[in-house]
Amino acid sequence: HRDLHLSLRRQRQMCIRDRPKPGMINKLIEKHKLLRSESILIGDSIKDLLAAERANIEFILLRTNYNQEVSAKFSVNSLTELV
């Protein structure tokens, strides 16, 4: 399943969907009846990593020039490495 889910908020308050809270991930897993063991979050920040950990799913770090200090079990330099 593919689903793009964005949370664009101008308010400073964090809602249940804002990373690193796993609300958005949990909602997508429930909506599409996915298995957590088969789900992966690809992200570029520590917030993404924490959200994946809290949702109990795997995480792949997309390396950039601004996240070199982030350490993850799996990482790629480009999304093309995943295909």
Short mmCIF file of N, CA and C in Angstrom, two decimals:
data_model
loop_
_atom_site.label_atom_id
_atom_site.label_comp_id
_atom_site.label_asym_id
_atom_site.label_seq_id
_atom_site.Cartn_x
_atom_site.Cartn_y
_atom_site.Cartn_z
N HIS A 1 0.84 -1.18 0.00
CA HIS A 1 0.00 0.00 0.00
C HIS A 1 0.89 1.24 0.00
N ARG A 2 0.45 2.26 -0.66
CA ARG A 2 1.16 3.54 -0.63
C ARG A 2 0.19 4.59 -0.14
N ASP A 3 0.66 5.41 0.74
CA ASP A 3 -0.18 6.49 1.25
C ASP A 3 0.73 7.62 1.70
N LEU A 4 0.48 8.79 1.21
CA LEU A 4 1.24 9.96 1.63
C LEU A 4 0.39 10.71 2.63
N HIS A 5 0.95 10.95 3.78
CA HIS A 5 0.19 11.60 4.85
C HIS A 5 1.02 12.74 5.39
N LEU A 6 0.53 13.95 5.26
CA LEU A 6 1.24 15.12 5.74
C LEU A 6 0.46 15.80 6.85
N SER A 7 1.18 16.36 7.78
CA SER A 7 0.56 17.13 8.84
C SER A 7 1.18 18.52 8.82
N LEU A 8 0.48 19.45 8.22
CA LEU A 8 0.98 20.81 8.12
C LEU A 8 0.21 21.68 9.11
N ARG A 9 0.89 22.12 10.14
CA ARG A 9 0.23 22.91 11.18
C ARG A 9 1.06 24.15 11.46
N ARG A 10 0.39 25.24 11.61
CA ARG A 10 1.08 26.49 11.94
C ARG A 10 1.10 26.73 13.44
N GLN A 11 0.25 26.02 14.15
CA GLN A 11 0.21 26.19 15.60
C GLN A 11 1.42 25.51 16.22
N ARG A 12 1.89 26.05 17.31
CA ARG A 12 3.05 25.47 17.99
C ARG A 12 2.69 24.25 18.82
N GLN A 13 1.41 24.07 19.11
CA GLN A 13 0.99 22.91 19.89
C GLN A 13 1.19 21.65 19.05
N MET A 14 1.68 20.62 19.70
CA MET A 14 1.81 19.35 19.00
C MET A 14 0.51 18.58 19.12
N CYS A 15 0.06 18.04 18.01
CA CYS A 15 -1.13 17.21 18.07
C CYS A 15 -0.69 15.74 18.03
N ILE A 16 -1.63 14.85 18.13
CA ILE A 16 -1.32 13.42 18.19
C ILE A 16 -0.62 12.93 16.93
N ARG A 17 -0.77 13.65 15.82
CA ARG A 17 -0.16 13.24 14.56
C ARG A 17 1.24 13.80 14.36
N ASP A 18 1.64 14.77 15.13
CA ASP A 18 2.95 15.38 14.95
C ASP A 18 4.05 14.45 15.45
N ARG A 19 5.11 14.35 14.66
CA ARG A 19 6.27 13.58 15.09
C ARG A 19 6.95 14.29 16.24
N PRO A 20 7.50 13.61 17.20
CA PRO A 20 7.76 12.17 17.22
C PRO A 20 6.63 11.32 17.78
N LYS A 21 5.45 11.89 17.98
CA LYS A 21 4.33 11.06 18.40
C LYS A 21 3.95 10.14 17.24
N PRO A 22 3.58 8.90 17.51
CA PRO A 22 3.31 7.94 16.43
C PRO A 22 1.88 7.94 15.91
N GLY A 23 1.08 8.92 16.27
CA GLY A 23 -0.34 8.92 15.90
C GLY A 23 -0.61 8.77 14.43
N MET A 24 0.10 9.51 13.58
CA MET A 24 -0.12 9.45 12.14
C MET A 24 0.24 8.06 11.61
N ILE A 25 1.33 7.51 12.09
CA ILE A 25 1.76 6.17 11.66
C ILE A 25 0.74 5.14 12.10
N ASN A 26 0.31 5.20 13.35
CA ASN A 26 -0.67 4.24 13.86
C ASN A 26 -1.97 4.31 13.06
N LYS A 27 -2.40 5.52 12.71
CA LYS A 27 -3.63 5.68 11.94
C LYS A 27 -3.51 5.02 10.57
N LEU A 28 -2.38 5.20 9.91
CA LEU A 28 -2.18 4.58 8.60
C LEU A 28 -2.10 3.06 8.69
N ILE A 29 -1.46 2.55 9.73
CA ILE A 29 -1.37 1.11 9.92
C ILE A 29 -2.77 0.52 10.12
N GLU A 30 -3.59 1.18 10.92
CA GLU A 30 -4.96 0.71 11.15
C GLU A 30 -5.80 0.85 9.89
N LYS A 31 -5.69 1.98 9.21
CA LYS A 31 -6.49 2.26 8.02
C LYS A 31 -6.27 1.21 6.93
N HIS A 32 -5.02 0.83 6.73
CA HIS A 32 -4.68 -0.10 5.65
C HIS A 32 -4.49 -1.53 6.14
N LYS A 33 -4.77 -1.76 7.44
CA LYS A 33 -4.64 -3.10 8.03
C LYS A 33 -3.26 -3.69 7.76
N LEU A 34 -2.23 -2.89 8.03
CA LEU A 34 -0.85 -3.30 7.81
C LEU A 34 -0.30 -4.02 9.04
N LEU A 35 0.71 -4.81 8.81
CA LEU A 35 1.45 -5.43 9.90
C LEU A 35 2.63 -4.54 10.25
N ARG A 36 2.82 -4.29 11.51
CA ARG A 36 3.95 -3.46 11.94
C ARG A 36 5.28 -4.10 11.52
N SER A 37 5.33 -5.41 11.55
CA SER A 37 6.56 -6.12 11.18
C SER A 37 6.91 -5.96 9.70
N GLU A 38 5.96 -5.50 8.88
CA GLU A 38 6.19 -5.29 7.46
C GLU A 38 6.15 -3.81 7.08
N SER A 39 6.14 -2.94 8.07
CA SER A 39 6.04 -1.50 7.82
C SER A 39 7.37 -0.81 8.05
N ILE A 40 7.65 0.19 7.23
CA ILE A 40 8.91 0.94 7.31
C ILE A 40 8.60 2.42 7.17
N LEU A 41 9.24 3.23 7.99
CA LEU A 41 9.17 4.68 7.85
C LEU A 41 10.52 5.14 7.31
N ILE A 42 10.48 5.90 6.22
CA ILE A 42 11.68 6.51 5.66
C ILE A 42 11.63 7.98 6.03
N GLY A 43 12.68 8.45 6.70
CA GLY A 43 12.68 9.84 7.15
C GLY A 43 14.08 10.40 7.20
N ASP A 44 14.13 11.71 7.50
CA ASP A 44 15.43 12.39 7.48
C ASP A 44 15.75 13.11 8.78
N SER A 45 15.04 12.77 9.85
CA SER A 45 15.29 13.50 11.09
C SER A 45 15.19 12.58 12.30
N ILE A 46 15.69 13.07 13.41
CA ILE A 46 15.58 12.33 14.67
C ILE A 46 14.12 12.19 15.07
N LYS A 47 13.28 13.17 14.73
CA LYS A 47 11.85 13.06 15.03
C LYS A 47 11.25 11.89 14.28
N ASP A 48 11.65 11.69 13.04
CA ASP A 48 11.15 10.55 12.27
C ASP A 48 11.59 9.23 12.90
N LEU A 49 12.85 9.16 13.30
CA LEU A 49 13.39 7.96 13.95
C LEU A 49 12.61 7.65 15.22
N LEU A 50 12.39 8.65 16.06
CA LEU A 50 11.66 8.45 17.31
C LEU A 50 10.22 8.03 17.05
N ALA A 51 9.59 8.61 16.05
CA ALA A 51 8.21 8.24 15.71
C ALA A 51 8.14 6.78 15.29
N ALA A 52 9.10 6.33 14.48
CA ALA A 52 9.13 4.93 14.06
C ALA A 52 9.34 4.01 15.26
N GLU A 53 10.25 4.37 16.13
CA GLU A 53 10.48 3.56 17.33
C GLU A 53 9.23 3.48 18.18
N ARG A 54 8.56 4.60 18.37
CA ARG A 54 7.34 4.63 19.21
C ARG A 54 6.19 3.89 18.57
N ALA A 55 6.19 3.81 17.23
CA ALA A 55 5.14 3.06 16.52
C ALA A 55 5.53 1.59 16.35
N ASN A 56 6.74 1.25 16.81
CA ASN A 56 7.23 -0.12 16.74
C ASN A 56 7.35 -0.62 15.29
N ILE A 57 7.93 0.22 14.41
CA ILE A 57 8.18 -0.17 13.03
C ILE A 57 9.64 0.14 12.69
N GLU A 58 10.13 -0.45 11.60
CA GLU A 58 11.50 -0.21 11.15
C GLU A 58 11.63 1.21 10.60
N PHE A 59 12.86 1.69 10.60
CA PHE A 59 13.15 3.04 10.13
C PHE A 59 14.35 3.02 9.21
N ILE A 60 14.27 3.77 8.13
CA ILE A 60 15.42 3.97 7.24
C ILE A 60 15.69 5.47 7.19
N LEU A 61 16.91 5.84 7.53
CA LEU A 61 17.31 7.24 7.53
C LEU A 61 17.76 7.64 6.13
N LEU A 62 17.17 8.69 5.61
CA LEU A 62 17.61 9.28 4.35
C LEU A 62 18.66 10.33 4.70
N ARG A 63 19.90 10.01 4.42
CA ARG A 63 21.02 10.89 4.76
C ARG A 63 20.95 12.21 3.98
N THR A 64 21.23 13.29 4.69
CA THR A 64 21.29 14.62 4.07
C THR A 64 22.47 15.36 4.68
N ASN A 65 22.72 16.55 4.19
CA ASN A 65 23.82 17.34 4.75
C ASN A 65 23.49 17.88 6.13
N TYR A 66 22.23 17.87 6.55
CA TYR A 66 21.85 18.42 7.85
C TYR A 66 21.57 17.37 8.92
N ASN A 67 21.72 16.08 8.61
CA ASN A 67 21.42 15.08 9.63
C ASN A 67 22.56 14.09 9.84
N GLN A 68 23.76 14.50 9.62
CA GLN A 68 24.91 13.61 9.75
C GLN A 68 25.11 13.09 11.17
N GLU A 69 24.59 13.79 12.15
CA GLU A 69 24.75 13.35 13.54
C GLU A 69 23.72 12.29 13.95
N VAL A 70 22.71 12.05 13.11
CA VAL A 70 21.68 11.06 13.42
C VAL A 70 22.20 9.67 13.08
N SER A 71 22.03 8.75 14.00
CA SER A 71 22.48 7.37 13.80
C SER A 71 21.27 6.45 13.73
N ALA A 72 21.24 5.61 12.71
CA ALA A 72 20.13 4.67 12.54
C ALA A 72 20.66 3.32 12.10
N LYS A 73 19.90 2.28 12.37
CA LYS A 73 20.28 0.92 12.00
C LYS A 73 20.45 0.79 10.48
N PHE A 74 19.55 1.42 9.72
CA PHE A 74 19.60 1.42 8.27
C PHE A 74 19.63 2.86 7.77
N SER A 75 20.41 3.11 6.73
CA SER A 75 20.42 4.45 6.13
C SER A 75 20.74 4.35 4.65
N VAL A 76 20.28 5.33 3.89
CA VAL A 76 20.56 5.44 2.45
C VAL A 76 20.91 6.89 2.16
N ASN A 77 21.65 7.09 1.08
CA ASN A 77 22.00 8.44 0.66
C ASN A 77 21.02 9.00 -0.36
N SER A 78 20.20 8.11 -0.94
CA SER A 78 19.24 8.51 -1.96
C SER A 78 18.08 7.52 -1.94
N LEU A 79 16.89 8.00 -2.26
CA LEU A 79 15.73 7.10 -2.32
C LEU A 79 15.89 6.07 -3.43
N THR A 80 16.68 6.36 -4.43
CA THR A 80 16.90 5.40 -5.52
C THR A 80 17.61 4.14 -5.02
N GLU A 81 18.28 4.21 -3.91
CA GLU A 81 18.93 3.03 -3.33
C GLU A 81 17.90 2.01 -2.84
N LEU A 82 16.67 2.42 -2.67
CA LEU A 82 15.63 1.54 -2.13
C LEU A 82 14.89 0.77 -3.21
N VAL A 83 15.11 1.09 -4.47
CA VAL A 83 14.39 0.40 -5.55
C VAL A 83 15.27 -0.61 -6.25
#
